Tab-separated table of N, CA, C and O in Angstrom:
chain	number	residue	atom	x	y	z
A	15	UNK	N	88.945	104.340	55.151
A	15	UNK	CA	90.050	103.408	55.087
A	15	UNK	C	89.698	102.218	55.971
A	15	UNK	O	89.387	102.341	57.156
A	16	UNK	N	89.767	101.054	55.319
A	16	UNK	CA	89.639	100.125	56.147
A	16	UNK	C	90.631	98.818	56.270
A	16	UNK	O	90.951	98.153	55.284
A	17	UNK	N	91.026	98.567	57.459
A	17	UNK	CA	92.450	97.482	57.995
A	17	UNK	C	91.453	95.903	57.697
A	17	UNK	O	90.367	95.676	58.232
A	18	UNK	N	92.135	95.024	56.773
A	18	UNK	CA	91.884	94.146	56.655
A	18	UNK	C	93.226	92.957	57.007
A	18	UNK	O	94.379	92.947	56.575
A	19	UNK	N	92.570	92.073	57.898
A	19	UNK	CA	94.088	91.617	58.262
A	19	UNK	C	93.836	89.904	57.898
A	19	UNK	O	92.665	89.662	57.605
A	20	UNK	N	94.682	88.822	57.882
A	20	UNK	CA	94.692	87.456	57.294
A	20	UNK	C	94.228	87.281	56.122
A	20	UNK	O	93.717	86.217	55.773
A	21	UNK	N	94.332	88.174	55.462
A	21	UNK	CA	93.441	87.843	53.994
A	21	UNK	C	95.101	88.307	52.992
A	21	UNK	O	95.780	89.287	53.296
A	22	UNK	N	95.413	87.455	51.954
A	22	UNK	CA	96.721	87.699	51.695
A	22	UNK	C	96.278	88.611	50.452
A	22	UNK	O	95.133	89.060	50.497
A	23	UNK	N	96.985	88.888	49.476
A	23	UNK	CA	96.629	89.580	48.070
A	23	UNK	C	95.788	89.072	47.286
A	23	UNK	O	94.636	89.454	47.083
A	24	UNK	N	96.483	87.973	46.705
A	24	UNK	CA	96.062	87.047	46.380
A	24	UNK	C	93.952	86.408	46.493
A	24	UNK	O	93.128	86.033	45.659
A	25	UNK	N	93.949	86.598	47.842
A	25	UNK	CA	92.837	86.665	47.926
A	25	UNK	C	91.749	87.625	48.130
A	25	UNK	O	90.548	87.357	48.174
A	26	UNK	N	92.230	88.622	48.233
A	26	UNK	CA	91.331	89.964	48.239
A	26	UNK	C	90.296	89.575	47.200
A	26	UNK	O	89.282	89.157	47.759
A	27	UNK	N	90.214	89.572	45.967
A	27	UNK	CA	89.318	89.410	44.858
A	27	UNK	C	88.429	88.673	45.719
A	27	UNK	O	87.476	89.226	46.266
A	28	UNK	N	88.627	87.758	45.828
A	28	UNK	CA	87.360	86.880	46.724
A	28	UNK	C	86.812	87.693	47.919
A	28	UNK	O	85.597	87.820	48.067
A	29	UNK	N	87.475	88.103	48.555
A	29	UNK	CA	86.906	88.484	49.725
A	29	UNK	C	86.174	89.257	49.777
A	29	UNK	O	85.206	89.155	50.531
A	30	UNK	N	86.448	90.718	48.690
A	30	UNK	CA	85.363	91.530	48.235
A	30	UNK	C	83.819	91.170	47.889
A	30	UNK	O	82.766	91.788	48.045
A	31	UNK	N	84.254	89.470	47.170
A	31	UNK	CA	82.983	89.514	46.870
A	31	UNK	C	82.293	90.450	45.321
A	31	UNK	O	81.110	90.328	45.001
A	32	UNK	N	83.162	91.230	44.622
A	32	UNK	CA	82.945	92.143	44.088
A	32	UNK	C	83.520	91.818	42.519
A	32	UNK	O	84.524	91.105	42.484
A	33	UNK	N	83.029	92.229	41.365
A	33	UNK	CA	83.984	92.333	40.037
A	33	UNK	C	84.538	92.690	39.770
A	33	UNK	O	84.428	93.201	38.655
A	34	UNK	N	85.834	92.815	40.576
A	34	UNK	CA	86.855	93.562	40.189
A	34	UNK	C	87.773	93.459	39.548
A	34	UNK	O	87.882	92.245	39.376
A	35	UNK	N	88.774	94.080	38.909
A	35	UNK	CA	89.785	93.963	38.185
A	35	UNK	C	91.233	94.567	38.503
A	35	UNK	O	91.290	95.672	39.043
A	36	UNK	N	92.223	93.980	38.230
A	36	UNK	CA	93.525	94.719	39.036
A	36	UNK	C	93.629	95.432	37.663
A	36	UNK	O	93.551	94.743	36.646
A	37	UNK	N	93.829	96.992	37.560
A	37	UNK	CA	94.304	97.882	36.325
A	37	UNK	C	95.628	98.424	36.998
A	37	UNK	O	96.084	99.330	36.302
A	38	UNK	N	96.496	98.143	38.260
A	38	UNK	CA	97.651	98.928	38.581
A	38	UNK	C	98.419	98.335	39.543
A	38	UNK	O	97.798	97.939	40.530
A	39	UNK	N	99.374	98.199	39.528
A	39	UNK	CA	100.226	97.242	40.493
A	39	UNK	C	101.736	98.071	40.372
A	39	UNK	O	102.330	98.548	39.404
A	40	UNK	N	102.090	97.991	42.002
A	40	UNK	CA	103.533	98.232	41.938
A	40	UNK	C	104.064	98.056	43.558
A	40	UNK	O	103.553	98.499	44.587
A	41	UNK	N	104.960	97.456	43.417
A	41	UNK	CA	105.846	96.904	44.540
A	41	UNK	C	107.224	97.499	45.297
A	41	UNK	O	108.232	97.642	44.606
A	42	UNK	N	107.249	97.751	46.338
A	42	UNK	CA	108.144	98.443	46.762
A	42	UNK	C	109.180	97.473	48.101
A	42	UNK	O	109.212	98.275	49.035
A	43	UNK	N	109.665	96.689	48.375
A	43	UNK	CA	110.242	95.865	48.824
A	43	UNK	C	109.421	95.303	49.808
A	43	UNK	O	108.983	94.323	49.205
A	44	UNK	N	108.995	95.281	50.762
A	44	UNK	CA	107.363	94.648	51.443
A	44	UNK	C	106.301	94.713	51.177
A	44	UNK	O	105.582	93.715	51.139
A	45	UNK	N	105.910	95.847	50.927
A	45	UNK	CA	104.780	96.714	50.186
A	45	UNK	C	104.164	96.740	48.727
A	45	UNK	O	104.603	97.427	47.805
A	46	UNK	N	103.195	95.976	48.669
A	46	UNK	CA	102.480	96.291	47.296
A	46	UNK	C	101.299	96.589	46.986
A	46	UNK	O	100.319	95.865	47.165
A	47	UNK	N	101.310	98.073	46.321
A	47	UNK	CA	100.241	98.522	45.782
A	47	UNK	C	99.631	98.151	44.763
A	47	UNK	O	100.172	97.618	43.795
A	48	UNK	N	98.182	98.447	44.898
A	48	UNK	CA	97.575	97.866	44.014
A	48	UNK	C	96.127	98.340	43.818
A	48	UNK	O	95.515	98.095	44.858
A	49	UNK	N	95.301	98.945	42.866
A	49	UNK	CA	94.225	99.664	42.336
A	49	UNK	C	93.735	98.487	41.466
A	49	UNK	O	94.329	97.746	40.683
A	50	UNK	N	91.821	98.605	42.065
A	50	UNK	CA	91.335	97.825	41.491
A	50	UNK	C	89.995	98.503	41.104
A	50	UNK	O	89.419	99.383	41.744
A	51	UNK	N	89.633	97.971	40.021
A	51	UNK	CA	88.627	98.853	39.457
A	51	UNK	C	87.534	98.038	39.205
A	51	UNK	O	87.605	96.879	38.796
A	52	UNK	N	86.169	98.874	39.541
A	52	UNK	CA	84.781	97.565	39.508
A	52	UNK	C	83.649	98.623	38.174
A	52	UNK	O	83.264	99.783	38.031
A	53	UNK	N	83.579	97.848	37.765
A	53	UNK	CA	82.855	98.608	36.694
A	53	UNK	C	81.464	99.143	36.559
A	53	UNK	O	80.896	100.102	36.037
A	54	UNK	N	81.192	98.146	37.226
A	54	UNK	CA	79.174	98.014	37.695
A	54	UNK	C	78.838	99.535	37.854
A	54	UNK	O	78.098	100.262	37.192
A	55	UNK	N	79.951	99.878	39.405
A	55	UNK	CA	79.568	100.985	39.988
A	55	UNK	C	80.827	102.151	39.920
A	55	UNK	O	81.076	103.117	40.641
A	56	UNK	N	81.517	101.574	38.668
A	56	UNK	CA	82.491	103.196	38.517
A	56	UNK	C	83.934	102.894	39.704
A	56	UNK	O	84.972	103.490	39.414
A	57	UNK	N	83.943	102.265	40.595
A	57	UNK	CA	84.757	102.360	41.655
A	57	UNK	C	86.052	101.753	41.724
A	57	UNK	O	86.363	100.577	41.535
A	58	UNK	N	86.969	103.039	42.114
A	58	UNK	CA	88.032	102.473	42.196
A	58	UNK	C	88.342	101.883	44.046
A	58	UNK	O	87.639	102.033	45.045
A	59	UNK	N	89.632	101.229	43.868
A	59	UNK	CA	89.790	101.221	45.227
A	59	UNK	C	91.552	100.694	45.632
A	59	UNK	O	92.144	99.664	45.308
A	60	UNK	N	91.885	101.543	46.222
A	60	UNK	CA	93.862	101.486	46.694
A	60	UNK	C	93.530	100.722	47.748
A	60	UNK	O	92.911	100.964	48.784
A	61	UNK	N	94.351	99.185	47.056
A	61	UNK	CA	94.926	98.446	48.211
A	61	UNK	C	96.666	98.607	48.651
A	61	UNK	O	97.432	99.001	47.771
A	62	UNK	N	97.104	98.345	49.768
A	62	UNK	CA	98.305	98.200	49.750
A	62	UNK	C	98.327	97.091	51.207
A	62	UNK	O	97.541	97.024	52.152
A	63	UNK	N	99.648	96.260	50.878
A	63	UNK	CA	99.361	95.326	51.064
A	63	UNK	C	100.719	94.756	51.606
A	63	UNK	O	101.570	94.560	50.738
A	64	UNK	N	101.084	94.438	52.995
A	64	UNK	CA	102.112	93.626	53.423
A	64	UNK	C	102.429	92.437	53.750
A	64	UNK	O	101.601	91.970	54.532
A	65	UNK	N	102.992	91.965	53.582
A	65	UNK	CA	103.104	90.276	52.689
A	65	UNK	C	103.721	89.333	53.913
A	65	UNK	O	103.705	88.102	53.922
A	66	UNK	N	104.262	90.188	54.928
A	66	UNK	CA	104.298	89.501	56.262
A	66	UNK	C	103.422	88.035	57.125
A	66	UNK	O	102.422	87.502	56.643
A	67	UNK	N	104.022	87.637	58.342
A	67	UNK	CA	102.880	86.833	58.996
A	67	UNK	C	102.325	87.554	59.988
A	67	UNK	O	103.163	87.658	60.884
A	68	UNK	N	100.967	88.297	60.365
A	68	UNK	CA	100.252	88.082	59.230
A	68	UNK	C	99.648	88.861	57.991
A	68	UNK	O	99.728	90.084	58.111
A	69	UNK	N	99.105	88.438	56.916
A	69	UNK	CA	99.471	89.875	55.972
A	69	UNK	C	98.337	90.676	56.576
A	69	UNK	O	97.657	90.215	57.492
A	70	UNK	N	98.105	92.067	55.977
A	70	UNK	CA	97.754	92.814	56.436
A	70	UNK	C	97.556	93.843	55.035
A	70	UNK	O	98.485	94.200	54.311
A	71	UNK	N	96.204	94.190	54.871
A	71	UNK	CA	95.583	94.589	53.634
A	71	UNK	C	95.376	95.943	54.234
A	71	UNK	O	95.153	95.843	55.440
A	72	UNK	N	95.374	97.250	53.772
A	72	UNK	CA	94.681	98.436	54.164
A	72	UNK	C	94.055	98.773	52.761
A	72	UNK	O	94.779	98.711	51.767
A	73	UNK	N	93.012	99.052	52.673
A	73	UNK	CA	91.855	99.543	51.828
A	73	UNK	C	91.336	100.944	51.767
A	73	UNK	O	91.123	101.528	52.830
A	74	UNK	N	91.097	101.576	50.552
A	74	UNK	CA	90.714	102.872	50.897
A	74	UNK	C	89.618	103.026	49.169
A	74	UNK	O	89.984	102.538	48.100
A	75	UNK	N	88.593	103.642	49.334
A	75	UNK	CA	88.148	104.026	47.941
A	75	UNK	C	88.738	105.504	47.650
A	75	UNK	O	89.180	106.214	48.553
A	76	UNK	N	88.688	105.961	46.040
A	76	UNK	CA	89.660	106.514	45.909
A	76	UNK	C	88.744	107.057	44.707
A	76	UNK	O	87.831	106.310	44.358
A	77	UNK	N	88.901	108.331	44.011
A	77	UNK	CA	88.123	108.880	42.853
A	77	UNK	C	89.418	108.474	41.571
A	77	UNK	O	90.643	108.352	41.552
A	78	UNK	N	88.256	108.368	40.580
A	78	UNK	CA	89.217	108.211	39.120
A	78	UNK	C	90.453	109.287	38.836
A	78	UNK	O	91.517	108.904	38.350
A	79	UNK	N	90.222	110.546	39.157
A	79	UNK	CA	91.238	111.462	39.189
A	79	UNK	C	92.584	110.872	40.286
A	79	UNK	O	93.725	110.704	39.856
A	80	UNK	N	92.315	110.696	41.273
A	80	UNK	CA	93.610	109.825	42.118
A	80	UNK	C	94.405	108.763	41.482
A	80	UNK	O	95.611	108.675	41.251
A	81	UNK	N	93.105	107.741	41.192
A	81	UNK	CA	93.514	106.494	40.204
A	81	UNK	C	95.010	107.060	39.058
A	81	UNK	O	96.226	106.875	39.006
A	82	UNK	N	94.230	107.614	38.497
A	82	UNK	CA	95.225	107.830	37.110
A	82	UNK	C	96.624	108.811	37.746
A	82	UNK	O	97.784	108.705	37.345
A	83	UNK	N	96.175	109.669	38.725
A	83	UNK	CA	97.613	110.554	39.483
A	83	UNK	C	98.280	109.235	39.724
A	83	UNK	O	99.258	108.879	39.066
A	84	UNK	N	97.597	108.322	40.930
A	84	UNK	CA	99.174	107.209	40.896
A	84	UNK	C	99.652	106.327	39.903
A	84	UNK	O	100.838	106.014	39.797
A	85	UNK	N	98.606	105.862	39.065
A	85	UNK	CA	98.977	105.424	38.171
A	85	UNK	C	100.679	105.883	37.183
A	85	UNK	O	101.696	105.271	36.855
A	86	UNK	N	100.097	107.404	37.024
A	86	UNK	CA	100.995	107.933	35.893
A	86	UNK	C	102.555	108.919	36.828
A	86	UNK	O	103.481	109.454	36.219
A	87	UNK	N	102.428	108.893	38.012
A	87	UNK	CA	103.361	108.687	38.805
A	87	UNK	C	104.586	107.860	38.376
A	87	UNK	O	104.557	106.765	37.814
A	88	UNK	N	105.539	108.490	38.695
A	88	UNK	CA	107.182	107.573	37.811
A	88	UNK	C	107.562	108.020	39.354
A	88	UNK	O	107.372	109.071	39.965
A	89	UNK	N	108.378	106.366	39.838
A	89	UNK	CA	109.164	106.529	40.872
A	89	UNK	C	110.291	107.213	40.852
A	89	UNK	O	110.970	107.315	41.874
């Protein structure tokens, strides 16, 4: 897990550096999650993300079996 801090949502894609793609998004009143998937190398990865000053990204890689558990998760 890794704390990424001043980097807003929005810009994560860049910051990675990486090809990624958002396949999952969901928002919970500060809080938004969000799974991004890179294809090259199979990888998923759970961001979640507080939208505060200043924002504050936590990162974690995550296996395809997780992916699709939160995905198909109903609040």
């Amino acid at each position: 897990m890794r704390l990424i801090r001043n980097v807003t949502l929005d810009k994560y894609k860049f910051f990675t550096g990486e090809d990624t793609r958002k396949i999952f998004s969901v928002a919970y009143e500060d809080l938004t999650t969000v799974i991004y998937y890179q294809d090259a190398n199979n990888n998923f990865k759970l961001v979640v993300a507080k939208g505060d000053d200043p924002p504050i990204l936590v990162e974690k890689g995550i296996t395809r079996a997780e992916a699709f558990r939160l995905m198909n998760t109903r609040p």
